[in-house]
Tab-separated table of C-alpha atoms in Angstrom:
chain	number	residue	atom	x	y	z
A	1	UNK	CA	0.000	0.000	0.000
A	2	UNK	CA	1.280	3.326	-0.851
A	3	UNK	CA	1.924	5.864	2.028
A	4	UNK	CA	0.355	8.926	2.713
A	5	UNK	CA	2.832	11.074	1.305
A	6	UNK	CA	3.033	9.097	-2.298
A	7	UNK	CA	0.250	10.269	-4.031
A	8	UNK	CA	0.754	7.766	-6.981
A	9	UNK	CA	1.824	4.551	-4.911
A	10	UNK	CA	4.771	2.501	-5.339
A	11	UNK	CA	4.476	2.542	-9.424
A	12	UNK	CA	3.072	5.281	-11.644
A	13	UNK	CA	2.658	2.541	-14.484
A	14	UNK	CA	0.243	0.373	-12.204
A	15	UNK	CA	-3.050	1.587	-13.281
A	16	UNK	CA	-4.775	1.574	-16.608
A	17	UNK	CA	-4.051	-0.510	-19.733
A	18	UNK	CA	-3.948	-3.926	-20.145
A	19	UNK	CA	-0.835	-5.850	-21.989
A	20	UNK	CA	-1.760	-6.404	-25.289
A	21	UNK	CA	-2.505	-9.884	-27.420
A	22	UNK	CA	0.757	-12.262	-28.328
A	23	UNK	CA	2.632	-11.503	-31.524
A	24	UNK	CA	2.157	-13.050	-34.574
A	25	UNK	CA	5.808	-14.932	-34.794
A	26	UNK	CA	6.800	-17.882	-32.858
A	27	UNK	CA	9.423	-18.322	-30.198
A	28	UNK	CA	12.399	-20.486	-32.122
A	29	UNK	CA	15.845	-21.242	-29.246
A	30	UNK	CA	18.805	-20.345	-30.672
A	31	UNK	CA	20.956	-23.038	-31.775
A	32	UNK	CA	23.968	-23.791	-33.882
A	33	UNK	CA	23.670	-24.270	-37.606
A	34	UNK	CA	19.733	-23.093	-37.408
A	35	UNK	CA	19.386	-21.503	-41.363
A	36	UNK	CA	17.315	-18.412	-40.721
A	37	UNK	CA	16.788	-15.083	-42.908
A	38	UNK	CA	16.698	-11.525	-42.047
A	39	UNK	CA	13.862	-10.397	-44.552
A	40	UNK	CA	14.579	-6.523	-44.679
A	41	UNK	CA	18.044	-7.185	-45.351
A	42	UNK	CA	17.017	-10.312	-47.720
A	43	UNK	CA	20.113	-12.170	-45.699
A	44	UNK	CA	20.196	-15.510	-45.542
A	45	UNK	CA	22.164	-17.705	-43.089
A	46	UNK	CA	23.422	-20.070	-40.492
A	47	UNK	CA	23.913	-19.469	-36.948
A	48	UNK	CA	27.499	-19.307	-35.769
A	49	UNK	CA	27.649	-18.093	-32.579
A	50	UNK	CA	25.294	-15.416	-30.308
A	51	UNK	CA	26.808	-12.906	-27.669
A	52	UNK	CA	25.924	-9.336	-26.292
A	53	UNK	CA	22.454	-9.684	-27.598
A	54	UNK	CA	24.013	-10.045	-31.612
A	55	UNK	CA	23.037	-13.490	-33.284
A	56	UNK	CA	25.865	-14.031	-36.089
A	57	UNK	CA	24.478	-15.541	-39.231
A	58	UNK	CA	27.097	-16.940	-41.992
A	59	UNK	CA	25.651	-17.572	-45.287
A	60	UNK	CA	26.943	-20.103	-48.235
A	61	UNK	CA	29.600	-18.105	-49.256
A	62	UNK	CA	31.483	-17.409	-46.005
A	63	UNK	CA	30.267	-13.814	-45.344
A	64	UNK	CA	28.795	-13.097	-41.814
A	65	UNK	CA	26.447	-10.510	-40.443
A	66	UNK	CA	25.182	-9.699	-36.983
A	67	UNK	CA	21.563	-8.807	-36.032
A	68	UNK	CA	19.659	-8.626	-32.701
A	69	UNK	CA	18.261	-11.464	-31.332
A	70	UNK	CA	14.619	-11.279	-31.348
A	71	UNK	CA	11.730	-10.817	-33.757
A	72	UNK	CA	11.940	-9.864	-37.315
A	73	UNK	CA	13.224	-13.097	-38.666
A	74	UNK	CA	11.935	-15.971	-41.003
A	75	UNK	CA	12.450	-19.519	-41.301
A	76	UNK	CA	10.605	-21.497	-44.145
A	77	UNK	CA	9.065	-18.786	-44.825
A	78	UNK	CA	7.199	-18.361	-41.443
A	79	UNK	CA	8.079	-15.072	-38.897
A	80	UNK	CA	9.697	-16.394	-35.895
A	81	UNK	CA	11.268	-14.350	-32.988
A	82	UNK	CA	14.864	-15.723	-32.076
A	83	UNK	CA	15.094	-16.402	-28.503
A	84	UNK	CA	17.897	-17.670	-26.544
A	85	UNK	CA	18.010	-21.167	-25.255
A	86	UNK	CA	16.389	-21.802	-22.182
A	87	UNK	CA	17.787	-23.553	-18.775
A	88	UNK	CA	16.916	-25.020	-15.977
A	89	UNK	CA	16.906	-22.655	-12.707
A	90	UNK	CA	20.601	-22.160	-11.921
A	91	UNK	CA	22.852	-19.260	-11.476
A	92	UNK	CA	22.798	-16.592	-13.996
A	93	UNK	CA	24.695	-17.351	-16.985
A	94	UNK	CA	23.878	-14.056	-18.523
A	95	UNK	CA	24.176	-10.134	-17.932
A	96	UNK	CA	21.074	-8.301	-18.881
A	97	UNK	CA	22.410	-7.180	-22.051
A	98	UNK	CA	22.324	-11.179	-23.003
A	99	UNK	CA	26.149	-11.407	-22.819
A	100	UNK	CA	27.664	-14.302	-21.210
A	101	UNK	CA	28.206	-13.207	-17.100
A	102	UNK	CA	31.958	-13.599	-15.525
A	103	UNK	CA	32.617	-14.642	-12.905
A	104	UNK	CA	35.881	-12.405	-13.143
A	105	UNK	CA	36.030	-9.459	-10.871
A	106	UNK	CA	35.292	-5.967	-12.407
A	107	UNK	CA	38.758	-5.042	-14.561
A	108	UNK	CA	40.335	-1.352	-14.003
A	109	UNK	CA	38.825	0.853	-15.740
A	110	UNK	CA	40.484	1.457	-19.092
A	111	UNK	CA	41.875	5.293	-20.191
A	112	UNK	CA	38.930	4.997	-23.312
A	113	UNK	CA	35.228	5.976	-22.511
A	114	UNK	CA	31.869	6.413	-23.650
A	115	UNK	CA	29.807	9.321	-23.285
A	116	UNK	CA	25.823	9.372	-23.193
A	117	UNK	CA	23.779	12.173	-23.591
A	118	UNK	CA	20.626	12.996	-21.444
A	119	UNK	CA	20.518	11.245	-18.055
A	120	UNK	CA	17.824	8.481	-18.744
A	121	UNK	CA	19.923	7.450	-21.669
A	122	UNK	CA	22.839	7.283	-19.161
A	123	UNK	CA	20.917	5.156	-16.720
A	124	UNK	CA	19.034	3.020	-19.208
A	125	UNK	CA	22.734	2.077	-20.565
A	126	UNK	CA	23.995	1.574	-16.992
A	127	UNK	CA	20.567	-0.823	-15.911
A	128	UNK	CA	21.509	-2.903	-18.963
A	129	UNK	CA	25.195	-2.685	-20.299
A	130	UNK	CA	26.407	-1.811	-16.655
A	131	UNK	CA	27.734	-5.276	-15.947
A	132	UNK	CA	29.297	-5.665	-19.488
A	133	UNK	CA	31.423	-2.379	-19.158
A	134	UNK	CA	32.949	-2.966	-15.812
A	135	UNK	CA	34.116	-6.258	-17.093
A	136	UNK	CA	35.994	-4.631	-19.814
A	137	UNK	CA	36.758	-1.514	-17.660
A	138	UNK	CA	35.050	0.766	-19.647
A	139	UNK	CA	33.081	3.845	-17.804
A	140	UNK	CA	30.361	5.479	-18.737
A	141	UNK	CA	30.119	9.649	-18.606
A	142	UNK	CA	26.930	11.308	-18.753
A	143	UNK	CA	26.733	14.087	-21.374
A	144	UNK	CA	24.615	17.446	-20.815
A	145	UNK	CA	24.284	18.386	-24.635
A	146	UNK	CA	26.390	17.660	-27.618
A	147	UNK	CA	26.774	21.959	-28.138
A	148	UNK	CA	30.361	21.538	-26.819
A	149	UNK	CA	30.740	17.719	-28.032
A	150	UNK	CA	33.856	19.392	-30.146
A	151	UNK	CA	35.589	20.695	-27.055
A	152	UNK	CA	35.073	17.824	-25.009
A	153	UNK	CA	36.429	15.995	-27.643
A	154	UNK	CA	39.505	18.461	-27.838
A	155	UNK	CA	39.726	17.969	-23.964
A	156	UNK	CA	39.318	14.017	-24.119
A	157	UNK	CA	42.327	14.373	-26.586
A	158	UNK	CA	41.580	10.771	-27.823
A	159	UNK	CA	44.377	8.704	-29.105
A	160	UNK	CA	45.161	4.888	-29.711
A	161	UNK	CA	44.427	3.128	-26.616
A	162	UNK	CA	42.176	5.913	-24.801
A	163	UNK	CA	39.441	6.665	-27.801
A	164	UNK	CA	35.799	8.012	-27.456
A	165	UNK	CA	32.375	6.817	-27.909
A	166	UNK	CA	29.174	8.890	-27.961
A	167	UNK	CA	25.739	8.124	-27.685
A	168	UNK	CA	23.774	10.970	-29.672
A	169	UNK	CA	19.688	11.921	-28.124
A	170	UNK	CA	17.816	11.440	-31.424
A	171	UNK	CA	20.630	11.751	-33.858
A	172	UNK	CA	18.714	12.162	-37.542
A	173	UNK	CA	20.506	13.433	-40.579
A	174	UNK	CA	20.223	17.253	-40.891
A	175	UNK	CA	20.073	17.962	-37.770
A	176	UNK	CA	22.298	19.830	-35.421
A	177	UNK	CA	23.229	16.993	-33.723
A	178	UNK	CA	24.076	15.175	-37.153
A	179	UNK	CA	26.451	18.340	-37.813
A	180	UNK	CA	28.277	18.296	-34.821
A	181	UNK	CA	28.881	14.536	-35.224
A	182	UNK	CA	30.015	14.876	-38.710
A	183	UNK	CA	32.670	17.597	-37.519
A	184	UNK	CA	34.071	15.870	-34.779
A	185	UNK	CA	34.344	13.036	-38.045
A	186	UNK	CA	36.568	14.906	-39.598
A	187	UNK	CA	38.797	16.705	-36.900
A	188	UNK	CA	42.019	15.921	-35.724
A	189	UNK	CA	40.793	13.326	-33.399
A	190	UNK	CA	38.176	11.611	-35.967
A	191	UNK	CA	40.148	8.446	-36.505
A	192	UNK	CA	39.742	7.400	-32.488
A	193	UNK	CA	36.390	8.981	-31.738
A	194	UNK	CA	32.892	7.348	-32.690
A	195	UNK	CA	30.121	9.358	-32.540
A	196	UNK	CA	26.726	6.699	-32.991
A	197	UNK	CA	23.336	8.116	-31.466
A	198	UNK	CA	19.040	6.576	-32.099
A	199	UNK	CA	16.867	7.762	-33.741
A	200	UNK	CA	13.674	8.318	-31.128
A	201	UNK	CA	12.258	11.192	-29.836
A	202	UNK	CA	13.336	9.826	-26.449
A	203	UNK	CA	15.302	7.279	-24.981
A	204	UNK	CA	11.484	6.126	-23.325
A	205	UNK	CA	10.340	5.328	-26.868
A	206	UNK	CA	13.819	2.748	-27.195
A	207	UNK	CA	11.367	0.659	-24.638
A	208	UNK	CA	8.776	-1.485	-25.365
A	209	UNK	CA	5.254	-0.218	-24.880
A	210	UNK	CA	4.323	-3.746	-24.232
A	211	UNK	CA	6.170	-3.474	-20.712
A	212	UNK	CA	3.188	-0.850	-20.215
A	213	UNK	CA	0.888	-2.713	-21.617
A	214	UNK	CA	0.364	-0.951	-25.001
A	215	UNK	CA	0.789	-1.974	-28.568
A	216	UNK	CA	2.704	1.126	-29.388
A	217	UNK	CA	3.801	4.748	-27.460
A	218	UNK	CA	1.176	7.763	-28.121
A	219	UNK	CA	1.843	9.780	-30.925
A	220	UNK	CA	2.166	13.523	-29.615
A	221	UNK	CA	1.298	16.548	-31.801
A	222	UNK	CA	4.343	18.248	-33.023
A	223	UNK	CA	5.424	21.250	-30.942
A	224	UNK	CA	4.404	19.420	-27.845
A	225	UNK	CA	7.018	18.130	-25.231
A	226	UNK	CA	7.103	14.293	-25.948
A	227	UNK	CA	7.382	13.160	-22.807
A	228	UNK	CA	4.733	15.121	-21.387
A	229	UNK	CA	2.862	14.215	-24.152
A	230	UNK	CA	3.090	10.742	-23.467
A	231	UNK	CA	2.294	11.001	-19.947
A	232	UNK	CA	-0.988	12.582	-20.695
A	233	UNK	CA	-1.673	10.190	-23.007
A	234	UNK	CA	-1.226	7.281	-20.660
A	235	UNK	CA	-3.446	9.018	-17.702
A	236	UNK	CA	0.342	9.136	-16.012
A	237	UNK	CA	1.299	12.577	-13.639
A	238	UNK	CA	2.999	14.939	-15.843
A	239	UNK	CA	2.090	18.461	-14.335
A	240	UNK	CA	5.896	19.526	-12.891
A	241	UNK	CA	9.131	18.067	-13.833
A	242	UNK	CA	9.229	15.832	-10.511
A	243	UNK	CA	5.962	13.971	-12.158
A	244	UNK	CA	8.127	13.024	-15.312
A	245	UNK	CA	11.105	11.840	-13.196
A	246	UNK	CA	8.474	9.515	-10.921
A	247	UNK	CA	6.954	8.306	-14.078
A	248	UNK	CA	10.646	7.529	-15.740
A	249	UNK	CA	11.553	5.816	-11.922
A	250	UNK	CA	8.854	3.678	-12.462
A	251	UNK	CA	9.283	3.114	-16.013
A	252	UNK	CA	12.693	1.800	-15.931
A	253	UNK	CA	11.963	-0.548	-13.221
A	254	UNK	CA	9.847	-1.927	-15.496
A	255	UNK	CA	12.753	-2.649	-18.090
A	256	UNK	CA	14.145	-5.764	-17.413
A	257	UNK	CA	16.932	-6.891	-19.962
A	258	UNK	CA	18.040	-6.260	-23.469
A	259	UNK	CA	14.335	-7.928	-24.500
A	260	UNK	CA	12.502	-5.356	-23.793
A	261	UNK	CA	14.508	-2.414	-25.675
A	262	UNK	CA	14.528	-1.546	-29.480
A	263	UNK	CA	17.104	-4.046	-31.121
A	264	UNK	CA	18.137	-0.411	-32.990
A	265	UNK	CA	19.492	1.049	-29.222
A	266	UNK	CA	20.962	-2.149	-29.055
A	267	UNK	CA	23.029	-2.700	-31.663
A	268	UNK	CA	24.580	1.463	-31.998
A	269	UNK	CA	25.703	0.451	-27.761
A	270	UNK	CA	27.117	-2.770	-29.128
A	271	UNK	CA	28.952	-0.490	-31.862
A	272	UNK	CA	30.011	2.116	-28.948
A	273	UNK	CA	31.594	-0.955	-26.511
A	274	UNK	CA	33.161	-2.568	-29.675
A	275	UNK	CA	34.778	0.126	-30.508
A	276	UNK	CA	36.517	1.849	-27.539
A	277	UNK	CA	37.382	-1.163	-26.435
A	278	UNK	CA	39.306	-2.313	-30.124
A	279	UNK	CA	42.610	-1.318	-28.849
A	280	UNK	CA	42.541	-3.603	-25.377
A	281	UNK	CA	42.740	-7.299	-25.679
A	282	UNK	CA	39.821	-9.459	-23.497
């Protein structure tokens, strides 16, 4: 029960919709040597291994590709949703990201890092990636803006062995965000920075509405802040900005491994670790 001074209980989310009906594809275990396609790509392959929530296909003539394991894939002809195999109750084998846990302690923390803009983006990363980058030592800075991304770059002064990965808030091409990126690109530092960001309106929208029990987020009218939007959409509080950060609290409770985020988020954060951590052997 909540307490008298909560007036919205222990989670904002409780209340209202109901989770909607089961998706079309079935559930198919991942397993070695499984021949499925990847129809918006039109590739077509075996699986060779899975790891950091990537499935690696190889097709007949050698070449490989990595997607995200989930839905969005066919076999026969039929939409499936890749899944990894399940076990029997035991200690877990996996970090939320769907990477294989160590038992190794966390390593020290290595001279490259990755920056995230906007704070839920830094915490969503942390809730799911958080395990996976202390094991390779890599530390994650929270970014207020990318106005000054060019001189924290020229402060960062990356280099082999200490280089530079930023996540981007909504990074779409012509925007201010995409012109910043493409500068820092081309600068002196280019070669050892990586600057990757998502496409949504919000790091909320990288979750799925189906962990709220909705087929798909609320479109909000242009002009109107998206977030807010959303809230009043969903019956949530949104009147003052301690409202939104209750409702995101609750929200990324709610989140409770790479499954229930956009394969898109997942695969630019799998671009950022892979690459500021190129220069460091495992």
């Amino acid at each position: 029960m909540a307490s008298s001074g909560d007036r919205y209980g222990t989670d904002v989310l409780s209340p209202g919709w109901q989770r909607a009906g089961r998706p079309a594809s079935s559930e198919v275990p991942l397993a070695l040597d499984l021949v499925v396609e990847e129809p918006s790509s039109g590739f077509c392959g075996a699986v060779v291994r899975w790891e950091n929530g990537l499935v690696v296909l190889e097709d007949r003539s050698g070449k490989r590709r990595s997607f995200p394991i989930g839905p969005g894939f066919w076999i026969d002809g039929a939409p499936v949703t890749l899944v990894r195999p399940r076990r029997g109750p035991a200690a877990q084998t996996r970090t939320r990201s769907g990477s294989r846990a160590s038992e190794t302690s966390a390593r020290t923390a290595l001279p490259s890092r990755i920056f995230v803009e906007g704070r839920h983006d830094a915490e969503l990363v942390e809730k799911i990636w958080g395990d996976d980058l202390r094991h390779v030592g890599v530390v994650v800075e929270y970014l207020n803006g990318v106005d000054d991304l060019e001189a924290v770059v020229e402060e960062f002064a990356p280099r082999p062995g200490r280089r530079l990965g930023v996540l981007v808030d909504h990074l779409v091409p012509g925007s201010k965000e995409a012109r910043i990126a493409a500068r820092v690109a081309s600068g002196p530092h280019g070669e050892f920075v990586f600057v990757t960001g998502h496409r949504f309106i919000d790091i909320w929208e990288a979750i799925s509405p189906e962990r709220v029990g909705r087929p798909a987020w609320p479109r909000v009218p242009k002009g109107e802040d998206w977030k807010t939007g959303v809230c009043r959409a969903m019956g949530w509080p949104h009147e003052s900005p301690a409202d939104i950060g209750k409702v995101w609290t609750a929200l990324l409770k709610r989140v409770r491994s790479w499954d229930d985020l956009d394969p898109r988020l997942l695969t630019e954060v799998e671009k950022l670790i892979d690459f500021v951590t190129a220069d460091h052997p495992a």
